[in-house]
Short mmCIF file of C-alpha atoms in Angstrom, two decimals:
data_model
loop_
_atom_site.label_atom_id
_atom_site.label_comp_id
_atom_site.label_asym_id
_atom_site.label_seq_id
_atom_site.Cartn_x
_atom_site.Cartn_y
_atom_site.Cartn_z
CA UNK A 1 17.03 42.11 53.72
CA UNK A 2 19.41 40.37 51.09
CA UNK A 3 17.98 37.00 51.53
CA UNK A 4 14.36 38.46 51.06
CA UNK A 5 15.62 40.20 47.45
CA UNK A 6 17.99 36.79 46.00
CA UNK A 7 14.80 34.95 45.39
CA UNK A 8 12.74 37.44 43.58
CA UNK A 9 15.98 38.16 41.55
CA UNK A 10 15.81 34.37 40.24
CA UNK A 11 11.77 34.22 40.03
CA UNK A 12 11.16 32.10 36.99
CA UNK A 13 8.14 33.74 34.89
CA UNK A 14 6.81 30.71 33.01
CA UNK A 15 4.57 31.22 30.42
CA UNK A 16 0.49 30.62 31.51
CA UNK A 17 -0.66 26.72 31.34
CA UNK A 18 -3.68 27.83 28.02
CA UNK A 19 -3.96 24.24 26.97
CA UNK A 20 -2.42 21.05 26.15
CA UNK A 21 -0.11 23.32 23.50
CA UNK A 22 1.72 26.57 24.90
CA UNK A 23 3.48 27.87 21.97
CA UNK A 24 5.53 31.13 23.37
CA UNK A 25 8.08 31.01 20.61
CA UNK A 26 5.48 31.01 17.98
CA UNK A 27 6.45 27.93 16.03
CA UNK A 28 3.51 26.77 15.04
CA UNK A 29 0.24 28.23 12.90
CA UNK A 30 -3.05 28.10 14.65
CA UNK A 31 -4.06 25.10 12.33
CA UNK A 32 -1.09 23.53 13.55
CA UNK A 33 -1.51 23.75 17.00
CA UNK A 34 -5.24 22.40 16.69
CA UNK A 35 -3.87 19.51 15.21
CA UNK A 36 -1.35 18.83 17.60
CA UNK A 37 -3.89 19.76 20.87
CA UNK A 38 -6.37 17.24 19.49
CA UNK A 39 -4.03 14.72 18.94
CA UNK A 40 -3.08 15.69 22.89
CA UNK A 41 -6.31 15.28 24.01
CA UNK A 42 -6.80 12.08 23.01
CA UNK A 43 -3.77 10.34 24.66
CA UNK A 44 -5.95 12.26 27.57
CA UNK A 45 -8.63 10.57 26.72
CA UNK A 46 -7.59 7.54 26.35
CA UNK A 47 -5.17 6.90 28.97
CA UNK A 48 -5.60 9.48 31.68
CA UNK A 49 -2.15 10.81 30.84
CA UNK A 50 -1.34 14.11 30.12
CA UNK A 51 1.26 15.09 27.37
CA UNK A 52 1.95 18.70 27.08
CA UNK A 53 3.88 20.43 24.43
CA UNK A 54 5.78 23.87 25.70
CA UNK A 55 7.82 25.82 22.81
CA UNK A 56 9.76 28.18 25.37
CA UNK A 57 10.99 31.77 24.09
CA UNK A 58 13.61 31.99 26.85
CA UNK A 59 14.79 29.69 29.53
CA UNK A 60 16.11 32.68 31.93
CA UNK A 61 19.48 31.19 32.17
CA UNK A 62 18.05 28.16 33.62
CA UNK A 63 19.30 24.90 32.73
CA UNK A 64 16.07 23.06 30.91
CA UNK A 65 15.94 20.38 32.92
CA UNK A 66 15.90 22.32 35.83
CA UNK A 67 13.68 24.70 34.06
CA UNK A 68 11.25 21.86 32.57
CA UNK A 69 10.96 20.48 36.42
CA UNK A 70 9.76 23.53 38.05
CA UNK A 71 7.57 23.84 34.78
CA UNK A 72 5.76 20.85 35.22
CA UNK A 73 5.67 21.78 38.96
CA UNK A 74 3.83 24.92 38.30
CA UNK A 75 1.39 23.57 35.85
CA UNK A 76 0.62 20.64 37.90
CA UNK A 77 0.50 18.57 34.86
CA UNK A 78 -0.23 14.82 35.10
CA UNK A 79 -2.48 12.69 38.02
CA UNK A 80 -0.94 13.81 41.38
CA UNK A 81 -1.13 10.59 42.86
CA UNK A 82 0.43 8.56 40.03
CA UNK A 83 2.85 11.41 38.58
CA UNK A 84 2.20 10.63 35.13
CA UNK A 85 2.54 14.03 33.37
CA UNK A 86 4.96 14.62 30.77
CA UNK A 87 6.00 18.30 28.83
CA UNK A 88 7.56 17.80 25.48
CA UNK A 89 9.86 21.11 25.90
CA UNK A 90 11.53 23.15 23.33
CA UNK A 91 13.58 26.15 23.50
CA UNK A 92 14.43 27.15 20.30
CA UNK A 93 16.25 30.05 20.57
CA UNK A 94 18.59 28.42 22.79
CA UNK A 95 18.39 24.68 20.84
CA UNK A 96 17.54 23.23 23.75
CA UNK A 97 15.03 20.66 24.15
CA UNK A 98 13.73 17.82 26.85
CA UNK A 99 10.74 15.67 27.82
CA UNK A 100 9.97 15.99 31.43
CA UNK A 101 8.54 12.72 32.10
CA UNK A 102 6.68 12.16 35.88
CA UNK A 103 8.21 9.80 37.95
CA UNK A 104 4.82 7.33 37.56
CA UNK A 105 5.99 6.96 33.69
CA UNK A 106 9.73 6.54 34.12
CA UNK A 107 9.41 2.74 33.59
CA UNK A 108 7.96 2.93 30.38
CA UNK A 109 9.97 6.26 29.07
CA UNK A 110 12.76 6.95 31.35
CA UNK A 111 15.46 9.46 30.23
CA UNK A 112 17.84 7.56 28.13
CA UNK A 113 14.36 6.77 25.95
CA UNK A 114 13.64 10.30 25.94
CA UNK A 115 17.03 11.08 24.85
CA UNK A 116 16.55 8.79 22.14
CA UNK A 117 13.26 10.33 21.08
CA UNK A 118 14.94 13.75 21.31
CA UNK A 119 17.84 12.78 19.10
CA UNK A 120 16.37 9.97 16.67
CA UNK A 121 12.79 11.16 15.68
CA UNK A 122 12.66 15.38 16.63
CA UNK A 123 16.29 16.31 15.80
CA UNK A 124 16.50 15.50 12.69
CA UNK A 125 13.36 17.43 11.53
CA UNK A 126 14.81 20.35 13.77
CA UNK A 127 17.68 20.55 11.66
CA UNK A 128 15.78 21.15 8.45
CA UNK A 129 14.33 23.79 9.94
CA UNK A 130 10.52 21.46 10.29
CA UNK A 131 10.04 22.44 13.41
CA UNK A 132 6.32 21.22 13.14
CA UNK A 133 7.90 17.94 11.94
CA UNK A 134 10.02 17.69 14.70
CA UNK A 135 7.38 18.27 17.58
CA UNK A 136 4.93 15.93 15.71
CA UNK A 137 7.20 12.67 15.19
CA UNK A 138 8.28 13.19 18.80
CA UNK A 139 4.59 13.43 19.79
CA UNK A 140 3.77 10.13 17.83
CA UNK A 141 6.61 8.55 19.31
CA UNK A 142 5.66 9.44 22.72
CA UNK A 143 2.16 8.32 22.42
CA UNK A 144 3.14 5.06 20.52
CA UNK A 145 5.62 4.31 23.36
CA UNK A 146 2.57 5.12 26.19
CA UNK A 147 -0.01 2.96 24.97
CA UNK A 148 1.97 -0.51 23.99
CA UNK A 149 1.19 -2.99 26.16
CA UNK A 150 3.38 -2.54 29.49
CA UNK A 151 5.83 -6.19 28.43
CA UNK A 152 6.24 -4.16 24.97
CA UNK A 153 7.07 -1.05 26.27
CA UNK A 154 9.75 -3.02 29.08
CA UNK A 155 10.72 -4.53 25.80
CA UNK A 156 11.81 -1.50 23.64
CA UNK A 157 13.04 0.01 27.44
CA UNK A 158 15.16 -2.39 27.87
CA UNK A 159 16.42 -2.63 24.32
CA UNK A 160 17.77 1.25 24.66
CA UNK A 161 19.93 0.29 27.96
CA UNK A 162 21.16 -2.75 26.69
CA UNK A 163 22.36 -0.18 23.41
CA UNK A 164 23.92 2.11 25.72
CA UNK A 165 26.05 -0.12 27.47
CA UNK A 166 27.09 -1.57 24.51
CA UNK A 167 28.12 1.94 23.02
CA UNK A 168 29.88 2.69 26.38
CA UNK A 169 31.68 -0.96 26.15
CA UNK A 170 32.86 0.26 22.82
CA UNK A 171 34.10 3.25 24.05
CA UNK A 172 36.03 1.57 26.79
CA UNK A 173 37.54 -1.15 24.01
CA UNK A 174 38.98 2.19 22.34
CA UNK A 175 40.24 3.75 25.23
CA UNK A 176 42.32 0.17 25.62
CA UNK A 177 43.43 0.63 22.41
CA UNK A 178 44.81 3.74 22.33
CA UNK A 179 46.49 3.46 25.67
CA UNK A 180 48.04 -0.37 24.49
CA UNK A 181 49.36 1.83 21.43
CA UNK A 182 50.48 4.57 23.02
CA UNK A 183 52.08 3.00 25.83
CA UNK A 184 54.06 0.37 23.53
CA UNK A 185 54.75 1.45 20.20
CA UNK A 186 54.84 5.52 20.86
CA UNK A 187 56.76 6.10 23.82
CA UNK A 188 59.26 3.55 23.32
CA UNK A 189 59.87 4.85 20.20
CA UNK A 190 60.56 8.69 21.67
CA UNK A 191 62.52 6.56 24.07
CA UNK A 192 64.54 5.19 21.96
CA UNK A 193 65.11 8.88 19.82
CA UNK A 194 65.90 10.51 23.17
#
């Protein structure tokens, strides 16, 4: 009987799928979200792919990319077949935020692009409390990044690895540093105190 009650203890209750916008944390007006769902809807109409943008009151103590996953699973957003869906997720009252991005679109916005969006173009607006800001530059971003010619988007793609490994190789570079330093100037000189 315990294993029958652990599951409906972790139930997720996501909010209901009412459109290509599903503000729960009220962050937007109703002009606002008109705006934003038409701008939506024509990325839909344009290139079959579905962008959805969820403003999330409460994650449930789920992790939000956990949470966004089963989210886009429940919604069924995106072409089955091609698994091109993609939920712009926010959860403010937790600062958390994600895009969920279907595997058929990982090419052309995989994570560390995402990240990028997330951090470079929504962030910053987020921080100023321009929360409509925020959601919009990451929308434009998103939907400038989706329809650029595939070589284009590869391009830019490949542009944001290439800058990640060089940030890692820099952190590397000052881990050598520190550990040349430490190990030959410090401790021989508490050596040589001792």
């Amino acid at each position: 009987m315990l294993f029958v009650t652990v599951p409906a203890l972790h139930a997720q209750d996501f909010p209901k799928l009412t459109g290509r916008v599903v503000d729960q944390a009220d962050l937007l007006s109703p002009d606002e979200e008109q705006a934003l769902n038409a701008k939506l809807k024509k990325l839909e109409d344009e290139s079959q792919r579905q962008l959805v943008v969820a403003t999330i009151s409460d994650l449930q103590g789920y992790d939000i990319a956990d949470y966004g996953w089963r989210l886009g699973e429940q919604w069924g957003i995106g072409d089955k077949e091609r698994d091109d869906g993609m939920i712009l997720i926010i959860a403010p009252n937790e600062r958390k935020m994600r895009i969920e991005v279907g595997q058929g679109l990982e090419a052309i916005l995989p994570d560390i692009l995402a990240g990028r969006i997330i951090r470079d173009d929504i962030t910053p607006y987020f921080k100023r409390g321009d929360y409509v800001g925020g959601i919009n530059a990451g929308t434009d971003k998103i939907i400038t990044q989706l329809q650029l010619p595939p070589e284009e988007a590869a391009k830019i793609v490949q542009d944001a690895r290439s800058s990640r490994s060089n940030d890692n190789g820099n952190d590397i570079g000052m881990l050598i540093f520190w550990l040349i330093i430490l190990f030959f100037f410090i401790l021989p000189a508490i050596g040589s105190i001792f």
